Coordinates of N, CA and C in Angstrom, one line a residue:
X1 N -4.3 7.2 18.5 CA -3.7 6.4 19.5 C -2.8 6.1 17.3
X2 N -1.4 5.3 17.5 CA -0.8 5.2 15.7 C -1.1 4.1 14.9
X3 N -2.4 3.6 15.6 CA -2.3 2.5 15.4 C -3.5 2.6 14.1
X4 N -3.8 3.7 15.0 CA -5.6 4.2 14.2 C -5.1 4.7 13.1
X5 N -4.4 5.8 13.3 CA -3.7 6.4 12.3 C -3.3 5.4 11.1
X6 N -2.6 4.6 11.0 CA -1.7 3.1 10.0 C -3.6 2.6 9.5
X7 N -4.7 3.1 10.1 CA -6.0 2.3 9.6 C -6.7 2.8 8.6
X8 N -6.7 4.5 9.2 CA -7.5 5.7 8.9 C -6.0 5.5 7.1
X9 N -5.4 6.0 7.6 CA -4.2 5.8 6.1 C -4.6 5.3 5.0
X10 N -4.6 3.9 5.5 CA -5.4 2.8 4.2 C -6.9 3.3 3.8
X11 N -7.5 3.5 5.3 CA -8.6 3.5 4.4 C -8.8 4.9 3.2
X12 N -8.1 5.1 3.4 CA -8.3 6.2 2.8 C -8.0 5.7 1.4
X13 N -6.3 5.6 1.1 CA -6.0 5.3 0.6 C -7.2 4.1 -0.6
X14 N -7.8 3.4 0.5 CA -9.2 2.3 -0.7 C -9.5 3.1 -1.1
X15 N -9.8 4.0 -0.7 CA -11.1 5.1 -0.6 C -11.0 6.1 -1.9
X16 N -10.2 6.8 -2.2 CA -9.0 7.6 -3.5 C -8.5 7.2 -4.1
X17 N -8.9 6.9 -5.4 CA -7.9 6.4 -6.6 C -6.9 7.2 -7.0
X18 N -6.7 8.4 -6.8 CA -5.6 9.2 -7.7 C -4.6 9.4 -6.1
X19 N -5.1 9.0 -4.3 CA -3.9 9.1 -4.0 C -3.6 7.7 -4.1
X20 N -4.1 6.0 -3.9 CA -3.5 5.7 -4.3 C -2.6 4.9 -4.9
X21 N -3.1 5.8 -6.3 CA -1.7 5.6 -7.5 C -0.3 6.2 -7.1
X22 N -0.7 7.3 -6.6 CA 0.5 7.8 -6.1 C 1.2 7.4 -5.0
X23 N 0.3 6.9 -4.2 CA 1.1 5.7 -2.9 C 1.8 4.4 -4.0
X24 N 1.3 3.8 -4.4 CA 1.6 3.1 -5.4 C 3.2 3.0 -5.6
X25 N 3.3 4.6 -6.6 CA 4.0 4.7 -7.4 C 5.0 5.1 -7.4
X26 N 5.0 6.0 -5.8 CA 6.3 7.0 -4.6 C 6.9 5.1 -4.0
X27 N 5.8 4.5 -3.5 CA 6.0 4.0 -2.1 C 6.5 2.0 -2.5
X28 N 6.2 1.5 -4.0 CA 6.2 0.2 -4.1 C 7.4 0.5 -5.1
X29 N 7.8 -1.0 -5.4 CA 8.4 -1.4 -6.9 C 8.5 -2.5 -7.1
X30 N 8.5 -2.8 -8.1 CA 8.3 -4.6 -8.6 C 9.7 -5.0 -8.7
X31 N 9.9 -6.4 -7.7 CA 11.0 -7.1 -8.0 C 11.3 -8.2 -8.9
X32 N 11.5 -9.2 -8.4 CA 11.9 -10.5 -9.6 C 11.3 -11.5 -9.8
X33 N 10.7 -12.3 -10.5 CA 9.5 -13.0 -10.8 C 7.8 -12.0 -9.8
X34 N 8.0 -10.7 -10.2 CA 6.7 -10.4 -10.0 C 5.9 -10.1 -8.6
X35 N 7.0 -10.4 -7.6 CA 7.2 -9.8 -6.2 C 7.1 -7.6 -6.4
X36 N 6.3 -8.0 -5.0 CA 6.2 -6.4 -5.1 C 7.3 -6.3 -3.5
X37 N 7.9 -5.0 -3.0 CA 8.2 -4.9 -2.3 C 8.2 -3.2 -2.6
X38 N 7.3 -2.7 -1.2 CA 7.3 -2.1 -0.3 C 8.2 -1.2 0.7
X39 N 8.2 0.1 0.2 CA 9.6 0.6 1.6 C 8.8 1.6 2.3
X40 N 8.6 0.9 3.3 CA 8.1 1.1 5.1 C 8.5 2.6 5.4
X41 N 10.2 3.2 4.8 CA 10.0 4.3 5.2 C 9.1 5.4 4.4
X42 N 9.4 5.2 3.1 CA 8.7 5.8 2.0 C 7.0 6.2 2.6
X43 N 7.0 4.6 3.0 CA 5.5 4.8 3.4 C 5.1 5.7 4.3
X44 N 5.6 5.4 5.6 CA 5.3 6.9 6.4 C 5.7 8.0 6.1
X45 N 6.7 8.6 5.6 CA 6.6 9.6 5.0 C 5.6 10.2 3.8
X46 N 5.3 9.2 3.5 CA 4.1 9.8 2.3 C 3.1 10.0 3.6
X47 N 2.5 8.9 4.5 CA 1.3 9.6 5.4 C 1.5 10.2 6.0
X48 N 3.1 10.5 6.8 CA 3.2 11.8 6.8 C 3.0 13.4 6.3
X49 N 3.1 13.3 4.9 CA 2.5 14.4 4.3 C 1.1 14.8 3.9
X50 N 0.9 13.6 4.7 CA -0.8 14.0 4.3 C -1.7 13.9 6.1
X51 N -0.7 14.0 6.4 CA -0.7 14.5 8.0 C -1.4 13.3 8.8
X52 N -0.6 11.9 8.4 CA -0.8 11.0 9.7 C 0.5 10.9 10.5
X53 N 0.2 10.3 11.6 CA 1.8 10.1 11.7 C 1.7 8.8 12.8
X54 N 2.7 8.0 12.1 CA 3.3 6.4 12.9 C 4.3 6.1 12.6
X55 N 4.5 4.9 13.0 CA 6.2 4.8 12.5 C 5.9 3.1 11.9
X56 N 7.4 3.1 11.5 CA 7.8 1.9 10.7 C 7.2 0.4 11.0
X57 N 7.3 0.7 12.9 CA 7.2 -0.5 13.3 C 5.2 -0.5 13.8
X58 N 4.7 0.3 14.1 CA 3.6 1.0 13.8 C 2.7 0.0 12.8
X59 N 2.8 0.5 11.6 CA 2.6 0.0 9.9 C 2.7 -1.5 10.3
X60 N 4.0 -1.6 10.3 CA 4.4 -3.3 10.3 C 3.2 -3.9 11.6
X61 N 3.0 -3.4 12.8 CA 1.9 -3.9 13.1 C 0.8 -4.3 13.1
X62 N -0.1 -3.2 12.3 CA -0.8 -3.0 11.2 C -1.1 -4.2 10.1
X63 N -0.1 -4.1 9.8 CA 0.3 -5.2 8.8 C -0.2 -6.6 8.4
X64 N 0.6 -6.8 9.8 CA 0.4 -8.2 10.1 C -0.8 -8.3 11.2
X65 N -1.4 -7.8 12.0 CA -2.3 -7.9 12.9 C -3.6 -9.0 12.4
X66 N -4.1 -9.8 13.3 CA -5.2 -10.6 12.4 C -6.5 -9.6 11.9
X67 N -6.6 -8.7 13.2 CA -7.4 -7.6 12.5 C -7.6 -6.4 12.2
X68 N -6.6 -6.3 11.5 CA -6.4 -5.4 10.0 C -6.9 -5.1 8.9
X69 N -7.3 -6.7 8.5 CA -7.4 -7.4 7.2 C -9.3 -6.7 6.8
X70 N -9.8 -5.7 7.5 CA -11.0 -5.0 6.9 C -10.5 -4.0 5.9
X71 N -9.2 -3.6 6.1 CA -8.3 -2.5 5.3 C -8.1 -2.7 3.6
X72 N -7.4 -4.1 4.1 CA -6.4 -4.8 2.8 C -7.2 -5.0 1.9
X73 N -8.7 -5.9 1.9 CA -9.2 -5.9 0.5 C -9.2 -4.8 0.0
X74 N -9.7 -3.2 0.2 CA -10.3 -2.4 -0.3 C -8.8 -1.8 -1.3
X75 N -7.4 -2.0 -0.5 CA -6.5 -1.8 -1.4 C -5.9 -2.8 -2.4
X76 N -5.8 -4.2 -1.8 CA -6.2 -5.4 -2.7 C -6.6 -5.2 -4.3
X77 N -8.2 -4.7 -4.0 CA -9.1 -4.4 -5.1 C -8.8 -3.2 -5.7
X78 N -8.6 -2.2 -5.5 CA -7.7 -1.1 -6.6 C -6.8 -1.7 -7.4
X79 N -5.8 -2.1 -5.9 CA -4.6 -2.6 -6.9 C -5.0 -3.6 -8.5
X80 N -6.0 -4.8 -8.3 CA -6.1 -5.4 -9.2 C -6.9 -5.1 -10.2
X81 N -7.7 -3.9 -9.6 CA -8.7 -2.9 -10.8 C -8.0 -2.2 -11.4
X82 N -6.6 -1.8 -11.3 CA -5.7 -1.0 -12.2 C -4.8 -2.0 -13.2
X83 N -4.6 -3.0 -12.2 CA -3.5 -4.0 -13.0 C -4.5 -4.3 -14.4
X84 N -5.6 -4.9 -14.3 CA -7.1 -4.9 -15.3 C -7.0 -3.8 -15.8
X85 N -7.1 -2.9 -15.9 CA -6.9 -1.7 -16.6 C -6.2 -1.4 -17.6
X86 N -4.8 -1.8 -17.0 CA -3.7 -1.8 -18.0 C -3.2 -0.8 -17.7
X87 N -3.7 0.6 -16.3 CA -2.5 1.6 -16.5 C -1.8 1.9 -15.4
X88 N -1.2 1.0 -15.6 CA 0.4 1.2 -14.6 C 1.1 0.6 -15.9
X89 N 2.1 1.4 -16.3 CA 2.7 0.5 -17.1 C 4.4 -0.2 -16.7
X90 N 4.4 -0.2 -15.7 CA 5.9 -0.8 -15.1 C 5.0 -2.3 -14.7
X91 N 3.4 -2.2 -14.3 CA 3.7 -3.1 -14.3 C 3.2 -4.7 -15.4
X92 N 4.5 -5.6 -14.9 CA 4.0 -6.1 -16.5 C 4.3 -7.8 -15.9
X93 N 4.4 -8.1 -14.7 CA 4.4 -9.5 -13.9 C 3.0 -10.3 -14.3
X94 N 3.3 -11.5 -14.5 CA 1.8 -12.1 -14.2 C 1.1 -12.4 -13.1
X95 N 1.7 -12.1 -12.2 CA 1.3 -12.2 -10.4 C 1.8 -10.8 -9.4
X96 N 0.9 -9.5 -10.2 CA 2.1 -8.5 -9.6 C 1.2 -8.6 -8.3
X97 N 0.7 -9.0 -7.3 CA -0.3 -8.7 -5.9 C 0.7 -9.3 -5.0
X98 N 1.9 -10.2 -5.0 CA 2.7 -10.5 -4.1 C 3.1 -9.2 -3.6
X99 N 3.5 -9.0 -2.6 CA 4.0 -8.4 -1.9 C 5.0 -9.1 -0.3
X100 N 6.2 -7.7 -0.7 CA 7.2 -8.3 0.4 C 8.1 -7.3 1.0
X101 N 8.3 -7.0 1.8 CA 8.9 -5.8 2.7 C 10.8 -5.3 2.3
X102 N 11.0 -3.8 2.6 CA 12.0 -3.3 2.2 C 12.4 -2.9 3.1

């Protein structure tokens, strides 16, 4: 099932720091006022390059379903961890954890 592919994709991202960094740099960009925008088409393409098969609709479904929260804290903690270490040069906002959709 493709929803499971999305979940596994995010579990892998949460467990592999280098892979998450590539995802972060290729699929997200910082908007105004510290908000983050994630390009769904780029995320689907990034996942496909790694062998995962899911659509933008399936990605959104996992993002917004209530039981997907098990994988989000891990990815979010990686993002906070990276921000606290100051290793992302392009992150200069006071509140970079806000996420928007593109």
